[in-house]
């Protein structure tokens, strides 16, 4: 295993590592996530609320954002909505224990890319990094598909998320077709519906 990790480190030095923004206010979660992100070859910056997350993304180009939902000052969903006003490309992953259908609708509506269901293990964390790593390098790691979330629950959440993403894409295409047939200009990216009830206290800021 040491040899595998040594080879992985060499690969990281040859290729650019993932630069991850961890947005989390729980100290234990911060320590564990940071430890394993660095183990997987990532560079990590940590902030503890949504306001600080917005400022960080404005200042630095990250490869991926791990966003908690319930935080002081500004919740993760609302922070994502603001970030999407100037950055539509960076993957933003919701870290949350709330993953019922309406919760997932809220996250997608606010512009989140994917979900990492809490409580999660180092294997779950690695798999979400691997899914969104693009051309970045991760240290070699063999997952054993272990998770503190049951496979059925995790699969159900992912299936619902995929269904909602497909529905949103179809609705966006239909809206574009209607606008095109009416001769109206099409706004790139479409409009974002923020009328859903958020599972957190803070309301999405007006843009």
Tab-separated table of C-alpha atoms in Angstrom:
chain	number	residue	atom	x	y	z
A	1	UNK	CA	0.000	0.000	0.000
A	2	UNK	CA	2.873	2.372	0.745
A	3	UNK	CA	4.225	1.727	-2.751
A	4	UNK	CA	0.818	2.476	-4.275
A	5	UNK	CA	0.530	5.737	-2.356
A	6	UNK	CA	4.099	6.702	-3.304
A	7	UNK	CA	3.337	6.170	-6.981
A	8	UNK	CA	0.130	8.161	-6.536
A	9	UNK	CA	2.044	11.054	-5.013
A	10	UNK	CA	4.432	11.022	-7.952
A	11	UNK	CA	1.509	11.239	-10.367
A	12	UNK	CA	0.054	14.150	-8.415
A	13	UNK	CA	3.295	16.072	-8.740
A	14	UNK	CA	3.297	15.439	-12.514
A	15	UNK	CA	-0.316	16.509	-12.964
A	16	UNK	CA	-2.132	19.310	-11.237
A	17	UNK	CA	-3.999	18.242	-8.095
A	18	UNK	CA	-7.639	19.024	-7.430
A	19	UNK	CA	-8.095	22.302	-5.566
A	20	UNK	CA	-11.099	21.851	-3.260
A	21	UNK	CA	-13.069	24.394	-1.248
A	22	UNK	CA	-14.541	22.790	1.891
A	23	UNK	CA	-17.465	24.788	3.267
A	24	UNK	CA	-18.287	23.320	6.677
A	25	UNK	CA	-18.835	24.658	10.203
A	26	UNK	CA	-18.446	21.420	12.172
A	27	UNK	CA	-14.878	21.145	13.455
A	28	UNK	CA	-14.792	17.343	13.528
A	29	UNK	CA	-16.059	17.122	9.961
A	30	UNK	CA	-13.527	19.757	8.885
A	31	UNK	CA	-10.634	17.800	10.388
A	32	UNK	CA	-11.703	14.456	8.914
A	33	UNK	CA	-12.543	15.815	5.459
A	34	UNK	CA	-9.325	17.822	5.260
A	35	UNK	CA	-7.284	14.811	6.320
A	36	UNK	CA	-8.723	12.545	3.635
A	37	UNK	CA	-8.803	15.200	0.904
A	38	UNK	CA	-5.097	15.736	1.433
A	39	UNK	CA	-4.553	11.966	1.528
A	40	UNK	CA	-6.155	11.772	-1.907
A	41	UNK	CA	-3.768	14.401	-3.229
A	42	UNK	CA	-6.076	17.431	-3.095
A	43	UNK	CA	-5.189	20.918	-1.961
A	44	UNK	CA	-7.819	22.249	0.429
A	45	UNK	CA	-9.130	25.617	1.551
A	46	UNK	CA	-11.661	25.723	4.402
A	47	UNK	CA	-14.354	28.297	5.161
A	48	UNK	CA	-17.140	27.966	7.713
A	49	UNK	CA	-20.190	29.746	6.264
A	50	UNK	CA	-21.905	30.640	3.013
A	51	UNK	CA	-20.763	34.268	2.944
A	52	UNK	CA	-17.116	33.243	3.203
A	53	UNK	CA	-17.712	30.606	0.502
A	54	UNK	CA	-18.941	33.249	-1.954
A	55	UNK	CA	-15.907	35.437	-1.287
A	56	UNK	CA	-13.545	32.463	-1.685
A	57	UNK	CA	-15.001	31.426	-5.064
A	58	UNK	CA	-14.831	35.032	-6.265
A	59	UNK	CA	-11.157	35.142	-5.326
A	60	UNK	CA	-9.879	31.689	-6.325
A	61	UNK	CA	-10.642	29.166	-9.078
A	62	UNK	CA	-11.545	25.858	-7.407
A	63	UNK	CA	-11.974	22.507	-9.123
A	64	UNK	CA	-14.741	21.461	-6.748
A	65	UNK	CA	-16.722	22.871	-3.814
A	66	UNK	CA	-17.980	20.663	-0.965
A	67	UNK	CA	-20.857	22.684	0.491
A	68	UNK	CA	-22.602	22.002	3.788
A	69	UNK	CA	-26.241	23.139	3.868
A	70	UNK	CA	-27.049	24.321	7.399
A	71	UNK	CA	-24.467	26.951	8.418
A	72	UNK	CA	-24.380	30.315	10.202
A	73	UNK	CA	-24.753	33.644	8.342
A	74	UNK	CA	-25.811	32.071	5.031
A	75	UNK	CA	-26.869	28.515	4.224
A	76	UNK	CA	-25.217	26.426	1.538
A	77	UNK	CA	-28.126	26.435	-0.919
A	78	UNK	CA	-28.416	30.217	-0.862
A	79	UNK	CA	-24.646	30.628	-1.141
A	80	UNK	CA	-24.695	28.375	-4.214
A	81	UNK	CA	-27.418	30.506	-5.786
A	82	UNK	CA	-25.218	33.587	-5.446
A	83	UNK	CA	-22.133	31.756	-6.766
A	84	UNK	CA	-24.076	30.663	-9.842
A	85	UNK	CA	-24.624	34.313	-10.748
A	86	UNK	CA	-20.933	34.542	-11.678
A	87	UNK	CA	-19.713	30.920	-11.896
A	88	UNK	CA	-21.787	28.284	-13.693
A	89	UNK	CA	-19.039	25.727	-14.148
A	90	UNK	CA	-17.475	24.760	-10.810
A	91	UNK	CA	-19.091	21.577	-9.411
A	92	UNK	CA	-20.778	22.338	-6.078
A	93	UNK	CA	-21.584	19.248	-4.025
A	94	UNK	CA	-24.245	19.401	-1.310
A	95	UNK	CA	-23.088	17.685	1.890
A	96	UNK	CA	-26.282	16.963	3.786
A	97	UNK	CA	-28.397	14.419	5.612
A	98	UNK	CA	-31.541	15.873	4.010
A	99	UNK	CA	-32.041	14.142	0.658
A	100	UNK	CA	-35.770	13.671	0.224
A	101	UNK	CA	-37.144	14.566	-3.215
A	102	UNK	CA	-38.149	18.106	-2.221
A	103	UNK	CA	-34.707	18.695	-0.708
A	104	UNK	CA	-33.046	17.576	-3.947
A	105	UNK	CA	-35.344	19.853	-5.954
A	106	UNK	CA	-34.225	22.747	-3.754
A	107	UNK	CA	-30.538	21.973	-4.200
A	108	UNK	CA	-30.853	21.704	-7.984
A	109	UNK	CA	-32.950	24.856	-8.161
A	110	UNK	CA	-30.214	26.760	-6.371
A	111	UNK	CA	-27.603	25.425	-8.781
A	112	UNK	CA	-25.966	22.551	-6.904
A	113	UNK	CA	-24.354	19.829	-9.009
A	114	UNK	CA	-24.489	16.657	-6.919
A	115	UNK	CA	-25.038	15.352	-3.385
A	116	UNK	CA	-22.759	13.689	-0.831
A	117	UNK	CA	-25.175	12.194	1.669
A	118	UNK	CA	-24.280	12.519	5.357
A	119	UNK	CA	-23.039	10.647	7.239
A	120	UNK	CA	-20.449	9.621	4.671
A	121	UNK	CA	-17.214	7.631	4.772
A	122	UNK	CA	-13.817	8.187	3.170
A	123	UNK	CA	-14.961	5.859	0.370
A	124	UNK	CA	-18.004	8.025	-0.342
A	125	UNK	CA	-15.785	11.104	-0.379
A	126	UNK	CA	-13.329	9.525	-2.789
A	127	UNK	CA	-16.090	8.412	-5.147
A	128	UNK	CA	-17.547	11.929	-5.399
A	129	UNK	CA	-14.061	13.322	-6.084
A	130	UNK	CA	-13.455	10.665	-8.735
A	131	UNK	CA	-16.800	11.424	-10.371
A	132	UNK	CA	-15.986	15.130	-10.761
A	133	UNK	CA	-12.198	15.111	-11.058
A	134	UNK	CA	-12.142	16.094	-14.766
A	135	UNK	CA	-8.474	16.155	-15.850
A	136	UNK	CA	-7.134	16.510	-12.304
A	137	UNK	CA	-5.147	13.822	-10.543
A	138	UNK	CA	-6.152	11.865	-7.465
A	139	UNK	CA	-3.861	9.580	-5.519
A	140	UNK	CA	-4.604	5.952	-6.331
A	141	UNK	CA	-7.101	4.497	-3.879
A	142	UNK	CA	-9.139	1.298	-4.009
A	143	UNK	CA	-12.604	1.779	-2.514
A	144	UNK	CA	-14.397	-1.149	-0.978
A	145	UNK	CA	-17.827	0.421	-1.499
A	146	UNK	CA	-18.223	0.890	2.247
A	147	UNK	CA	-20.642	3.583	3.334
A	148	UNK	CA	-22.442	4.654	6.483
A	149	UNK	CA	-25.450	5.377	4.247
A	150	UNK	CA	-27.257	2.223	3.158
A	151	UNK	CA	-26.769	1.301	-0.538
A	152	UNK	CA	-30.545	1.450	-1.158
A	153	UNK	CA	-30.837	4.919	0.363
A	154	UNK	CA	-27.793	6.242	-1.508
A	155	UNK	CA	-28.987	4.728	-4.804
A	156	UNK	CA	-32.485	6.136	-4.304
A	157	UNK	CA	-31.107	9.628	-3.706
A	158	UNK	CA	-28.845	9.428	-6.781
A	159	UNK	CA	-31.669	8.089	-8.970
A	160	UNK	CA	-34.009	10.857	-7.851
A	161	UNK	CA	-31.277	13.423	-8.459
A	162	UNK	CA	-30.669	12.116	-11.995
A	163	UNK	CA	-34.411	12.117	-12.750
A	164	UNK	CA	-34.725	15.714	-11.561
A	165	UNK	CA	-31.704	16.783	-13.621
A	166	UNK	CA	-33.224	15.222	-16.740
A	167	UNK	CA	-36.569	16.896	-16.063
A	168	UNK	CA	-34.865	20.263	-15.602
A	169	UNK	CA	-32.951	19.817	-18.858
A	170	UNK	CA	-36.145	18.914	-20.743
A	171	UNK	CA	-37.996	21.901	-19.273
A	172	UNK	CA	-35.115	24.196	-20.240
A	173	UNK	CA	-35.174	22.869	-23.816
A	174	UNK	CA	-38.955	23.314	-24.034
A	175	UNK	CA	-38.693	26.882	-22.758
A	176	UNK	CA	-35.957	27.636	-25.291
A	177	UNK	CA	-38.077	26.213	-28.106
A	178	UNK	CA	-41.084	28.294	-27.049
A	179	UNK	CA	-39.026	31.466	-26.851
A	180	UNK	CA	-37.445	30.727	-30.227
A	181	UNK	CA	-40.840	30.200	-31.865
A	182	UNK	CA	-42.048	33.499	-30.386
A	183	UNK	CA	-39.028	35.342	-31.720
A	184	UNK	CA	-37.845	36.313	-28.260
A	185	UNK	CA	-34.145	36.428	-27.401
A	186	UNK	CA	-32.928	33.359	-25.501
A	187	UNK	CA	-31.012	34.072	-22.313
A	188	UNK	CA	-28.000	31.783	-22.025
A	189	UNK	CA	-28.405	29.251	-19.245
A	190	UNK	CA	-32.141	29.771	-18.882
A	191	UNK	CA	-33.884	31.116	-15.802
A	192	UNK	CA	-33.644	29.756	-12.294
A	193	UNK	CA	-36.832	29.099	-10.373
A	194	UNK	CA	-36.278	29.938	-6.704
A	195	UNK	CA	-39.884	29.554	-5.544
A	196	UNK	CA	-39.300	26.210	-3.826
A	197	UNK	CA	-39.431	26.021	-0.061
A	198	UNK	CA	-35.891	25.737	1.269
A	199	UNK	CA	-35.074	23.204	4.017
A	200	UNK	CA	-32.964	25.875	5.678
A	201	UNK	CA	-33.998	29.116	7.311
A	202	UNK	CA	-32.292	31.606	5.023
A	203	UNK	CA	-34.121	32.532	1.818
A	204	UNK	CA	-32.266	32.729	-1.525
A	205	UNK	CA	-31.000	36.276	-2.033
A	206	UNK	CA	-32.602	38.283	-4.784
A	207	UNK	CA	-30.410	38.517	-7.838
